[in-house]
Short mmCIF file of C-alpha atoms in Angstrom, two decimals:
data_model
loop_
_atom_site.label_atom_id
_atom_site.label_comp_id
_atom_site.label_asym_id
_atom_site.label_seq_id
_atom_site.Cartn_x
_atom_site.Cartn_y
_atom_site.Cartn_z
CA UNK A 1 0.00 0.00 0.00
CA UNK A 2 1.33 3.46 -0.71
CA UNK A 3 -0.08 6.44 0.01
CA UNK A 4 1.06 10.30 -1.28
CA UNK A 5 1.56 13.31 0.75
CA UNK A 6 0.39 16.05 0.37
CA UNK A 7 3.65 18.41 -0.25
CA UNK A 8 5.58 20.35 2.50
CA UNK A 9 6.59 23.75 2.23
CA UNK A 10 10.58 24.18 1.88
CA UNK A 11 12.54 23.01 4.79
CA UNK A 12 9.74 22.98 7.62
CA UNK A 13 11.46 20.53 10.53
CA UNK A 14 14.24 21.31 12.61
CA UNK A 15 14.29 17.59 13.46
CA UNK A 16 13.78 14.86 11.27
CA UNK A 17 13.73 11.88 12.64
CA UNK A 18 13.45 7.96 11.92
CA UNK A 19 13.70 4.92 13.98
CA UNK A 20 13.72 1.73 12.74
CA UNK A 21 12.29 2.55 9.69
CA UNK A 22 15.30 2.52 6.74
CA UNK A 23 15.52 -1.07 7.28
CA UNK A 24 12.62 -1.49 5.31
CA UNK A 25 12.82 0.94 2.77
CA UNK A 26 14.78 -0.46 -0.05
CA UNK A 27 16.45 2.68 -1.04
CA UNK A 28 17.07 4.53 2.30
CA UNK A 29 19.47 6.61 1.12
CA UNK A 30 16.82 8.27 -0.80
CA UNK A 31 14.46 8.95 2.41
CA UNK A 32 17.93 10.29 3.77
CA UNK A 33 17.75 12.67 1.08
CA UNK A 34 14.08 13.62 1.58
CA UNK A 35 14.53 13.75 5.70
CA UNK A 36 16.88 16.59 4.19
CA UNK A 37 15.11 17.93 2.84
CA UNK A 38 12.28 18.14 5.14
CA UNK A 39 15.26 19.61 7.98
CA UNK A 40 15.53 23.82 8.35
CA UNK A 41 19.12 24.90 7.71
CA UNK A 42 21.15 23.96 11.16
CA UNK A 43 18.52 21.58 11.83
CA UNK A 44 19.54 17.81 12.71
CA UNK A 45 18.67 14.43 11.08
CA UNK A 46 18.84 11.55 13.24
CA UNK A 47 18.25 7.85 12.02
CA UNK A 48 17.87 4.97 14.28
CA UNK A 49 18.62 1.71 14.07
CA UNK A 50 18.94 -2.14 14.57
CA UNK A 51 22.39 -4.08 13.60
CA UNK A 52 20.41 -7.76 13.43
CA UNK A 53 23.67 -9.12 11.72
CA UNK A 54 25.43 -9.21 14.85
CA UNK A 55 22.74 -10.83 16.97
CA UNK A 56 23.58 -13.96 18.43
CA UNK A 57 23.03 -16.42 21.78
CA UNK A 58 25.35 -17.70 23.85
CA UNK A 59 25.23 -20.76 24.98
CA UNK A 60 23.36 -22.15 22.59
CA UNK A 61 19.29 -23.47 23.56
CA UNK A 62 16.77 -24.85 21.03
CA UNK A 63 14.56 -22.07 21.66
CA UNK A 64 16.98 -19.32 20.57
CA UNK A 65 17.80 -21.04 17.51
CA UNK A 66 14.02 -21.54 16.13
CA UNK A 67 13.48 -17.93 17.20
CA UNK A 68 16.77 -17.07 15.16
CA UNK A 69 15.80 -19.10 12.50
CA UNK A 70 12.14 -17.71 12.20
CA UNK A 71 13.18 -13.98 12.51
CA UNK A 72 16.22 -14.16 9.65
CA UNK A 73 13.82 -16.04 7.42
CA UNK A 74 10.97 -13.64 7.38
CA UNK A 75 13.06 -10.70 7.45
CA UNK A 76 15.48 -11.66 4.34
CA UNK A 77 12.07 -13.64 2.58
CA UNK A 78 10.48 -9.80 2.50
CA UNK A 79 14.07 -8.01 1.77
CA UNK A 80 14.54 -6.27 5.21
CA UNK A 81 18.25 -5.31 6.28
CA UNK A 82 19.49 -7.35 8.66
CA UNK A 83 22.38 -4.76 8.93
CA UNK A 84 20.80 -1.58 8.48
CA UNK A 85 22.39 -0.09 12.03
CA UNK A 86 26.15 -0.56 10.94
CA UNK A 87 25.03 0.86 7.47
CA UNK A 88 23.86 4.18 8.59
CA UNK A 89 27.54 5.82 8.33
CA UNK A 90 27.77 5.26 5.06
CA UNK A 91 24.24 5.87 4.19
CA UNK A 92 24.18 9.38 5.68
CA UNK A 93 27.85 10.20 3.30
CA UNK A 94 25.84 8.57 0.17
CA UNK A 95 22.69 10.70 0.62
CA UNK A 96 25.66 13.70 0.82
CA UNK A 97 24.50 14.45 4.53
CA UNK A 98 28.15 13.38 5.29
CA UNK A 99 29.47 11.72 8.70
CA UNK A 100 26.95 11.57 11.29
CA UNK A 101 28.38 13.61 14.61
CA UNK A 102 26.52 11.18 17.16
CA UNK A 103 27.12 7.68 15.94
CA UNK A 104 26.22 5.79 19.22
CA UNK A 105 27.22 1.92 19.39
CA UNK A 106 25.43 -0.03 21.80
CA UNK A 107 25.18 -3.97 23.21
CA UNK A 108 23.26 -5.38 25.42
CA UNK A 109 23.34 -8.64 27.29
CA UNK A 110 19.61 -10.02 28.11
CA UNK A 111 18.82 -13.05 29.96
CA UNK A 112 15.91 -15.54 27.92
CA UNK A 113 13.88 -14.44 31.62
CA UNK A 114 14.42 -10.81 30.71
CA UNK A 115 13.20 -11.09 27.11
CA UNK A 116 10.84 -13.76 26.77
CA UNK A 117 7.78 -12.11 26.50
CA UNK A 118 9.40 -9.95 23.68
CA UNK A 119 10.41 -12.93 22.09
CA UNK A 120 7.73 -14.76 22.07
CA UNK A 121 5.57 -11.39 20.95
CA UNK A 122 7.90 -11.39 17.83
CA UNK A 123 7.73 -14.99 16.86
CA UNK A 124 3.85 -14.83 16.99
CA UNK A 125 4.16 -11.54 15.28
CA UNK A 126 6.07 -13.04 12.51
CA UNK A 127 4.87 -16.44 12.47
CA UNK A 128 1.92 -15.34 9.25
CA UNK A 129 4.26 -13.89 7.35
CA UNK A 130 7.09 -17.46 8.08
CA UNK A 131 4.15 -19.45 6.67
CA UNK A 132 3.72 -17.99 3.66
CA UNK A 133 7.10 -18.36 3.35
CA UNK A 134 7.03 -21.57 4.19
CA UNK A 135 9.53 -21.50 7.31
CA UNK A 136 7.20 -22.29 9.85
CA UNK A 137 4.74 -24.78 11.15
CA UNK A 138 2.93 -25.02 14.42
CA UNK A 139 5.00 -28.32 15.60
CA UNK A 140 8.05 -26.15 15.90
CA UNK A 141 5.86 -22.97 17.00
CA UNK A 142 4.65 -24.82 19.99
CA UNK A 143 7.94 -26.48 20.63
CA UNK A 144 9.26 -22.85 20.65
CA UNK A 145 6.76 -21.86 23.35
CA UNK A 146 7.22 -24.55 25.22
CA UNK A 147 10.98 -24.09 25.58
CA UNK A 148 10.98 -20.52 25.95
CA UNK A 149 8.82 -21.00 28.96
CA UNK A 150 10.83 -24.18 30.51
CA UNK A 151 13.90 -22.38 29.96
CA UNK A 152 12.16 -19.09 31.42
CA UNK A 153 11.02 -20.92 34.48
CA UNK A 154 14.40 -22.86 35.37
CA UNK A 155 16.74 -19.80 34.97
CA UNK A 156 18.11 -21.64 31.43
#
């Protein structure tokens, strides 16, 4: 679905700003260009986010590994960027914006306790879109569930 808007005057925002949004756009460098502009003279554009390419588990647990498995699949099978956050540098200098002042690297280190509810959310979220992919069943949904609550409820 697209939808046109109506035009802006010149140069209305002092902030434009995105957030998890360029990973789905497959030519962000152009919405760079547009936040542009969209941004006042002196004004700031800010992008957020996510580096999925570096996501991983450690140790290893069958639920982590379906949810992996799930999320990558759906994501590549509709041509998301699993790497848009490590992109943006490079991004901002091709949309001639040029370095970004307030590149801010983060990690963070999540027990399964502390996310499960998001991850379960997610798979659920995703699990329409896996099927008509053909990446996902409800056998290894359920197992999914299953574990992430065992593994939840033992401290795993």
């Amino acid at each position: 679905m697209s939808r046109r808007l109506a035009p802006w005057r010149e140069r209305p925002s002092t902030l434009t700003y995105c957030r998890f949004f360029l990973m789905h756009m497959p030519d962000p460098v152009a919405i760079l260009e547009k936040m542009y502009r969209w941004t006042r003279p002196g004004g700031v554009v800010a992008a957020q986010e996510f580096d999925f390419g570096s996501m991983t588990i450690e140790p290893i647990c069958p639920s982590m590994t379906e949810f992996c498995r799930l999320f990558v699949g759906a994501f590549c099978g509709h041509g998301r960027n699993m790497r848009a956050g490590r992109q943006l540098p490079a991004q901002f200098e091709a949309a001639n914006l040029g370095v970004p002042d307030g590149t801010r690297a983060e990690v963070k280190f999540i027990p399964l306790s502390g996310m499960a509810a998001t991850l379960t959310g997610v798979y659920q979220g995703l699990f329409a879109s896996a099927m008509e992919l053909g990446i996902a069943d409800d056998t290894r949904a359920e197992a999914f569930k299953t574990e992430v609550l065992e593994a939840t409820a033992d401290g795993r």
